[in-house]
PDB file of C-alpha atoms in Angstrom:
ATOM      1  CA  UNK A 136      -0.125  16.804 -10.687  1.00 51.00           C
ATOM      2  CA  UNK A 137      -3.762  17.920 -10.664  1.00 51.00           C
ATOM      3  CA  UNK A 138      -6.551  15.560  -9.638  1.00 59.00           C
ATOM      4  CA  UNK A 139      -7.988  15.876 -13.145  1.00 56.00           C
ATOM      5  CA  UNK A 140      -4.710  14.723 -14.685  1.00 55.00           C
ATOM      6  CA  UNK A 141      -4.434  11.884 -12.163  1.00 57.00           C
ATOM      7  CA  UNK A 142      -7.904  10.661 -13.074  1.00 61.00           C
ATOM      8  CA  UNK A 143      -6.981  10.732 -16.756  1.00 55.00           C
ATOM      9  CA  UNK A 144      -3.937   8.556 -16.070  1.00 57.00           C
ATOM     10  CA  UNK A 145      -5.863   6.131 -13.863  1.00 62.00           C
ATOM     11  CA  UNK A 146      -8.611   5.743 -16.440  1.00 64.00           C
ATOM     12  CA  UNK A 147      -6.024   4.244 -18.807  1.00 67.00           C
ATOM     13  CA  UNK A 148      -5.411   1.396 -16.335  1.00 73.00           C
ATOM     14  CA  UNK A 149      -7.734  -1.659 -16.478  1.00 77.00           C
ATOM     15  CA  UNK A 150      -9.856  -1.831 -13.287  1.00 84.00           C
ATOM     16  CA  UNK A 151      -8.712  -5.432 -12.728  1.00 88.00           C
ATOM     17  CA  UNK A 152      -5.054  -4.672 -13.474  1.00 80.00           C
ATOM     18  CA  UNK A 153      -3.564  -6.654 -10.579  1.00 83.00           C
ATOM     19  CA  UNK A 154      -5.966  -9.579 -10.650  1.00 89.00           C
ATOM     20  CA  UNK A 155      -5.554  -9.963 -14.417  1.00 88.00           C
ATOM     21  CA  UNK A 156      -1.779  -9.620 -14.146  1.00 85.00           C
ATOM     22  CA  UNK A 157      -1.530 -12.430 -11.611  1.00 87.00           C
ATOM     23  CA  UNK A 158      -3.660 -14.669 -13.831  1.00 89.00           C
ATOM     24  CA  UNK A 159      -2.099 -13.881 -17.204  1.00 89.00           C
ATOM     25  CA  UNK A 160       1.474 -12.635 -16.684  1.00 87.00           C
ATOM     26  CA  UNK A 161       3.945 -15.077 -15.144  1.00 86.00           C
ATOM     27  CA  UNK A 162       6.295 -12.265 -14.033  1.00 83.00           C
ATOM     28  CA  UNK A 163       3.517 -10.463 -12.188  1.00 83.00           C
ATOM     29  CA  UNK A 164       2.316 -13.762 -10.778  1.00 87.00           C
ATOM     30  CA  UNK A 165       5.792 -14.447  -9.401  1.00 85.00           C
ATOM     31  CA  UNK A 166       6.180 -10.905  -8.059  1.00 81.00           C
ATOM     32  CA  UNK A 167       2.843 -10.793  -6.266  1.00 84.00           C
ATOM     33  CA  UNK A 168       2.868 -14.313  -4.891  1.00 87.00           C
ATOM     34  CA  UNK A 169       6.322 -13.806  -3.428  1.00 85.00           C
ATOM     35  CA  UNK A 170       5.177 -10.466  -2.020  1.00 84.00           C
ATOM     36  CA  UNK A 171       2.190 -12.163  -0.368  1.00 87.00           C
ATOM     37  CA  UNK A 172       4.455 -14.844   1.067  1.00 86.00           C
ATOM     38  CA  UNK A 173       6.593 -12.242   2.807  1.00 84.00           C
ATOM     39  CA  UNK A 174       3.570 -10.185   3.766  1.00 87.00           C
ATOM     40  CA  UNK A 175       2.297 -13.164   5.739  1.00 87.00           C
ATOM     41  CA  UNK A 176       5.628 -13.220   7.600  1.00 85.00           C
ATOM     42  CA  UNK A 177       5.300  -9.518   8.398  1.00 84.00           C
ATOM     43  CA  UNK A 178       1.972 -10.194  10.117  1.00 87.00           C
ATOM     44  CA  UNK A 179       3.469 -12.712  12.531  1.00 83.00           C
ATOM     45  CA  UNK A 180       2.322 -11.727  16.008  1.00 82.00           C
ATOM     46  CA  UNK A 181       0.072  -8.930  14.716  1.00 85.00           C
ATOM     47  CA  UNK A 182      -3.404  -8.831  16.183  1.00 83.00           C
ATOM     48  CA  UNK A 183      -6.264  -6.446  15.610  1.00 89.00           C
ATOM     49  CA  UNK A 184      -9.986  -6.315  15.004  1.00 93.00           C
ATOM     50  CA  UNK A 185      -9.885  -3.576  12.346  1.00 97.00           C
ATOM     51  CA  UNK A 186      -7.577  -2.976   9.379  1.00 97.00           C
ATOM     52  CA  UNK A 187      -7.409  -0.364   6.627  1.00 97.00           C
ATOM     53  CA  UNK A 188      -5.559  -1.169   3.395  1.00 97.00           C
ATOM     54  CA  UNK A 189      -4.324   2.034   1.733  1.00 96.00           C
ATOM     55  CA  UNK A 190      -4.189   1.920  -2.076  1.00 94.00           C
ATOM     56  CA  UNK A 191      -6.188  -1.297  -2.394  1.00 95.00           C
ATOM     57  CA  UNK A 192      -6.760  -0.963  -6.180  1.00 93.00           C
ATOM     58  CA  UNK A 193      -8.885  -3.937  -7.339  1.00 94.00           C
ATOM     59  CA  UNK A 194      -8.580  -5.615  -3.943  1.00 96.00           C
ATOM     60  CA  UNK A 195      -6.213  -8.410  -5.029  1.00 95.00           C
ATOM     61  CA  UNK A 196      -3.716  -7.939  -2.188  1.00 95.00           C
ATOM     62  CA  UNK A 197      -6.430  -6.870   0.262  1.00 97.00           C
ATOM     63  CA  UNK A 198      -8.060 -10.267  -0.160  1.00 96.00           C
ATOM     64  CA  UNK A 199      -4.722 -11.915   0.616  1.00 95.00           C
ATOM     65  CA  UNK A 200      -4.560  -9.878   3.821  1.00 95.00           C
ATOM     66  CA  UNK A 201      -8.044 -11.131   4.669  1.00 96.00           C
ATOM     67  CA  UNK A 202      -6.760 -14.707   4.411  1.00 94.00           C
ATOM     68  CA  UNK A 203      -4.005 -13.834   6.900  1.00 94.00           C
ATOM     69  CA  UNK A 204      -6.409 -12.087   9.316  1.00 95.00           C
ATOM     70  CA  UNK A 205      -9.760 -13.764   8.656  1.00 94.00           C
ATOM     71  CA  UNK A 206     -11.386 -12.398  11.823  1.00 94.00           C
ATOM     72  CA  UNK A 207     -10.504  -8.755  11.219  1.00 96.00           C
ATOM     73  CA  UNK A 208     -12.910  -6.127   9.891  1.00 97.00           C
ATOM     74  CA  UNK A 209     -11.105  -4.967   6.756  1.00 98.00           C
ATOM     75  CA  UNK A 210     -11.623  -1.851   4.655  1.00 98.00           C
ATOM     76  CA  UNK A 211      -9.756  -1.064   1.440  1.00 98.00           C
ATOM     77  CA  UNK A 212      -9.480   2.469   0.054  1.00 97.00           C
ATOM     78  CA  UNK A 213      -8.270   3.737  -3.318  1.00 95.00           C
ATOM     79  CA  UNK A 214      -8.547   6.884  -5.425  1.00 92.00           C
ATOM     80  CA  UNK A 215      -9.210   4.945  -8.642  1.00 91.00           C
ATOM     81  CA  UNK A 216     -12.992   4.600  -8.603  1.00 93.00           C
ATOM     82  CA  UNK A 217     -13.220   2.035 -11.423  1.00 93.00           C
ATOM     83  CA  UNK A 218     -10.891  -0.317  -9.534  1.00 94.00           C
ATOM     84  CA  UNK A 219     -12.887   0.168  -6.331  1.00 96.00           C
ATOM     85  CA  UNK A 220     -16.136  -0.554  -8.195  1.00 96.00           C
ATOM     86  CA  UNK A 221     -14.561  -3.725  -9.589  1.00 96.00           C
ATOM     87  CA  UNK A 222     -13.391  -4.805  -6.130  1.00 96.00           C
ATOM     88  CA  UNK A 223     -16.910  -4.329  -4.757  1.00 96.00           C
ATOM     89  CA  UNK A 224     -18.287  -6.781  -7.319  1.00 93.00           C
ATOM     90  CA  UNK A 225     -16.106  -9.592  -5.993  1.00 89.00           C
ATOM     91  CA  UNK A 226     -17.655 -11.772  -3.316  1.00 82.00           C
ATOM     92  CA  UNK A 227     -15.950 -10.686  -0.132  1.00 88.00           C
ATOM     93  CA  UNK A 228     -16.614  -9.392   3.380  1.00 94.00           C
ATOM     94  CA  UNK A 229     -14.158  -6.553   2.742  1.00 97.00           C
ATOM     95  CA  UNK A 230     -15.620  -3.057   2.440  1.00 97.00           C
ATOM     96  CA  UNK A 231     -14.109  -1.077  -0.425  1.00 98.00           C
ATOM     97  CA  UNK A 232     -14.169   2.728  -0.304  1.00 97.00           C
ATOM     98  CA  UNK A 233     -13.419   5.326  -2.966  1.00 96.00           C
ATOM     99  CA  UNK A 234     -11.385   8.116  -1.383  1.00 94.00           C
ATOM    100  CA  UNK A 235      -8.221  10.192  -1.211  1.00 91.00           C
ATOM    101  CA  UNK A 236      -5.458   8.731   0.967  1.00 89.00           C
ATOM    102  CA  UNK A 237      -4.216  12.273   1.712  1.00 88.00           C
ATOM    103  CA  UNK A 238      -7.538  13.013   3.399  1.00 89.00           C
ATOM    104  CA  UNK A 239      -8.780   9.715   4.802  1.00 93.00           C
ATOM    105  CA  UNK A 240     -12.539   9.761   5.558  1.00 94.00           C
ATOM    106  CA  UNK A 241     -12.227   8.127   8.980  1.00 96.00           C
ATOM    107  CA  UNK A 242     -12.163   9.444  12.520  1.00 95.00           C
ATOM    108  CA  UNK A 243      -9.221   9.480  14.905  1.00 95.00           C
ATOM    109  CA  UNK A 244      -8.188   6.173  16.473  1.00 94.00           C
ATOM    110  CA  UNK A 245     -10.351   4.123  14.089  1.00 95.00           C
ATOM    111  CA  UNK A 246      -8.047   1.200  13.197  1.00 96.00           C
ATOM    112  CA  UNK A 247      -5.808  -1.309  14.920  1.00 94.00           C
ATOM    113  CA  UNK A 248      -3.746  -1.892  11.760  1.00 94.00           C
ATOM    114  CA  UNK A 249      -3.077   0.079   8.582  1.00 95.00           C
ATOM    115  CA  UNK A 250      -1.265  -1.325   5.548  1.00 94.00           C
ATOM    116  CA  UNK A 251       0.186   0.442   2.510  1.00 93.00           C
ATOM    117  CA  UNK A 252       1.548  -2.177   0.123  1.00 91.00           C
ATOM    118  CA  UNK A 253       3.537  -0.577  -2.709  1.00 86.00           C
ATOM    119  CA  UNK A 254       1.491   2.605  -2.438  1.00 88.00           C
ATOM    120  CA  UNK A 255       3.470   5.499  -0.972  1.00 88.00           C
ATOM    121  CA  UNK A 256       5.940   5.625  -3.861  1.00 82.00           C
ATOM    122  CA  UNK A 257       3.026   6.632  -6.127  1.00 78.00           C
ATOM    123  CA  UNK A 258       2.037   9.688  -4.074  1.00 83.00           C
ATOM    124  CA  UNK A 259       2.987  13.318  -4.632  1.00 80.00           C
ATOM    125  CA  UNK A 260       2.857  14.003  -0.886  1.00 85.00           C
ATOM    126  CA  UNK A 261       3.446  10.766   1.053  1.00 87.00           C
ATOM    127  CA  UNK A 262       4.058  12.624   4.320  1.00 89.00           C
ATOM    128  CA  UNK A 263       0.508  14.018   4.249  1.00 90.00           C
ATOM    129  CA  UNK A 264      -0.771  10.475   3.840  1.00 90.00           C
ATOM    130  CA  UNK A 265       1.438   9.242   6.697  1.00 93.00           C
ATOM    131  CA  UNK A 266       0.132  11.966   8.996  1.00 92.00           C
ATOM    132  CA  UNK A 267      -3.411  10.873   8.166  1.00 93.00           C
ATOM    133  CA  UNK A 268      -2.509   7.274   8.926  1.00 94.00           C
ATOM    134  CA  UNK A 269      -1.103   8.403  12.270  1.00 93.00           C
ATOM    135  CA  UNK A 270      -4.384  10.182  12.978  1.00 94.00           C
ATOM    136  CA  UNK A 271      -6.661   7.212  12.286  1.00 95.00           C
ATOM    137  CA  UNK A 272      -4.504   4.599  14.018  1.00 94.00           C
ATOM    138  CA  UNK A 273      -5.256   3.708  17.600  1.00 93.00           C
ATOM    139  CA  UNK A 274      -2.583   4.509  20.166  1.00 87.00           C
ATOM    140  CA  UNK A 275      -1.379   0.915  20.200  1.00 84.00           C
ATOM    141  CA  UNK A 276      -1.991   0.521  16.463  1.00 90.00           C
ATOM    142  CA  UNK A 277       0.521  -0.758  13.948  1.00 90.00           C
ATOM    143  CA  UNK A 278       1.380   0.289  10.414  1.00 91.00           C
ATOM    144  CA  UNK A 279       2.898  -2.033   7.801  1.00 90.00           C
ATOM    145  CA  UNK A 280       4.221  -0.612   4.542  1.00 88.00           C
ATOM    146  CA  UNK A 281       6.260  -1.949   1.645  1.00 86.00           C
ATOM    147  CA  UNK A 282       7.949   0.051  -1.086  1.00 82.00           C
ATOM    148  CA  UNK A 283      10.482  -0.690  -3.817  1.00 73.00           C
ATOM    149  CA  UNK A 284      13.972   0.125  -2.567  1.00 67.00           C
ATOM    150  CA  UNK A 285      15.885   0.853  -5.764  1.00 60.00           C
ATOM    151  CA  UNK A 286      18.821   3.196  -6.436  1.00 58.00           C
ATOM    152  CA  UNK A 287      17.861   6.528  -8.025  1.00 58.00           C
ATOM    153  CA  UNK A 288      19.506   5.528 -11.344  1.00 58.00           C
ATOM    154  CA  UNK A 289      17.362   2.386 -11.582  1.00 59.00           C
ATOM    155  CA  UNK A 290      14.267   4.446 -10.797  1.00 57.00           C
ATOM    156  CA  UNK A 291      15.053   6.902 -13.607  1.00 58.00           C
ATOM    157  CA  UNK A 292      15.497   4.095 -16.132  1.00 59.00           C
ATOM    158  CA  UNK A 293      12.340   2.346 -14.904  1.00 54.00           C
ATOM    159  CA  UNK A 294      10.255   5.505 -15.089  1.00 54.00           C
ATOM    160  CA  UNK A 295      11.541   6.422 -18.542  1.00 54.00           C
ATOM    161  CA  UNK A 296      11.280   3.022 -20.208  1.00 52.00           C
ATOM    162  CA  UNK A 297       8.096   1.700 -18.605  1.00 44.00           C
ATOM    163  CA  UNK A 298       6.182   4.963 -18.168  1.00 45.00           C
ATOM    164  CA  UNK A 299       5.917   4.287 -14.458  1.00 54.00           C
ATOM    165  CA  UNK A 300       3.800   6.527 -12.261  1.00 63.00           C
ATOM    166  CA  UNK A 301       6.203   6.288  -9.313  1.00 64.00           C
ATOM    167  CA  UNK A 302       6.680   9.714  -7.734  1.00 64.00           C
ATOM    168  CA  UNK A 303       9.052   8.839  -4.877  1.00 65.00           C
ATOM    169  CA  UNK A 304      12.478   7.197  -4.836  1.00 64.00           C
ATOM    170  CA  UNK A 305      13.863   6.754  -1.330  1.00 66.00           C
ATOM    171  CA  UNK A 306      16.351   4.407   0.231  1.00 69.00           C
ATOM    172  CA  UNK A 307      15.400   2.405   3.302  1.00 75.00           C
ATOM    173  CA  UNK A 308      16.947   5.149   5.427  1.00 77.00           C
ATOM    174  CA  UNK A 309      15.020   7.815   3.515  1.00 78.00           C
ATOM    175  CA  UNK A 310      11.674   6.111   4.062  1.00 82.00           C
ATOM    176  CA  UNK A 311      12.530   5.555   7.723  1.00 83.00           C
ATOM    177  CA  UNK A 312      13.210   9.263   8.216  1.00 85.00           C
ATOM    178  CA  UNK A 313       9.977  10.162   6.442  1.00 87.00           C
ATOM    179  CA  UNK A 314       7.742   7.922   8.527  1.00 88.00           C
ATOM    180  CA  UNK A 315       9.449   8.989  11.760  1.00 89.00           C
ATOM    181  CA  UNK A 316       8.844  12.628  10.851  1.00 90.00           C
ATOM    182  CA  UNK A 317       5.121  11.773  10.577  1.00 90.00           C
ATOM    183  CA  UNK A 318       5.011  10.550  14.180  1.00 89.00           C
ATOM    184  CA  UNK A 319       5.864   6.851  14.071  1.00 90.00           C
ATOM    185  CA  UNK A 320       8.453   4.808  15.863  1.00 85.00           C
ATOM    186  CA  UNK A 321      10.038   1.967  13.923  1.00 84.00           C
ATOM    187  CA  UNK A 322       9.784  -1.574  15.221  1.00 81.00           C
ATOM    188  CA  UNK A 323      11.701  -3.237  12.403  1.00 80.00           C
ATOM    189  CA  UNK A 324      12.892  -2.761   8.825  1.00 80.00           C
ATOM    190  CA  UNK A 325      13.707  -5.611   6.510  1.00 78.00           C
ATOM    191  CA  UNK A 326      14.686  -5.891   2.863  1.00 75.00           C
ATOM    192  CA  UNK A 327      13.542  -8.719   0.620  1.00 72.00           C
ATOM    193  CA  UNK A 328      15.782  -9.371  -2.352  1.00 64.00           C
ATOM    194  CA  UNK A 329      14.407 -10.041  -5.841  1.00 53.00           C
ATOM    195  CA  UNK A 330      11.903  -8.708  -6.114  1.00 46.00           C
ATOM    196  CA  UNK A 331      13.482  -5.870  -4.164  1.00 43.00           C
ATOM    197  CA  UNK A 332      10.990  -4.674  -1.598  1.00 45.00           C
ATOM    198  CA  UNK A 333      11.858  -2.425   1.276  1.00 46.00           C
ATOM    199  CA  UNK A 334       9.494  -3.596   3.994  1.00 49.00           C
ATOM    200  CA  UNK A 335       9.006  -1.289   6.933  1.00 51.00           C
ATOM    201  CA  UNK A 336       7.013  -2.413   9.917  1.00 55.00           C
ATOM    202  CA  UNK A 337       6.029   0.596  11.972  1.00 61.00           C
ATOM    203  CA  UNK A 338       4.295   1.278  15.239  1.00 62.00           C
ATOM    204  CA  UNK A 339       2.459   4.491  16.037  1.00 59.00           C
ATOM    205  CA  UNK A 340       3.837   6.603  18.865  1.00 48.00           C
ATOM    206  CA  UNK A 341       1.598   7.067  21.881  1.00 39.00           C
ATOM    207  CA  UNK A 342       1.910  10.840  21.549  1.00 35.00           C
ATOM    208  CA  UNK A 343       0.015  12.805  18.924  1.00 37.00           C
ATOM    209  CA  UNK A 344       1.858  14.995  16.429  1.00 42.00           C
TER     210      UNK A 344
END
């Protein structure tokens, strides 16, 4: 998919899609609030002064992360400029950046923690993004990601009936292989049932790719 086509698709999405969904759609409210509950569990024992949230959209989940780590310097990045502009208007200490997650505009060893919450399944080239995350993480940095973990048949039905923009459909094992190939070692993998989220908690290897 070209960047021009991607922008056309994104421009059809309301900038406050997630925030509005949580407020006005009880299914989305349930989905996201349960996701945030488990996300808080994933952060148990995690410490760091700097965090980058990949695919922050309108900042709804990024602000939940801020509640979990109130002392961290947090940056959110997303390719959808209108959502980033909306996030910037909200009163928050979070810095929101418009940028491409395949080519992150940060130097090596910049962050203690990187999160990608339901993001990688939307990318054409998730491995390129993972390599960039490896680059910007500090040597003792940690990466937390969540993705849907559905069978291929369910993905095909979902994409066809709901016009989803999901590009990747991997099992837990498939995602694990992908992130390991990008230079990470896995600390733990857990699956949360209904909503089905494959939650992978990853730690960057000390060696560079």
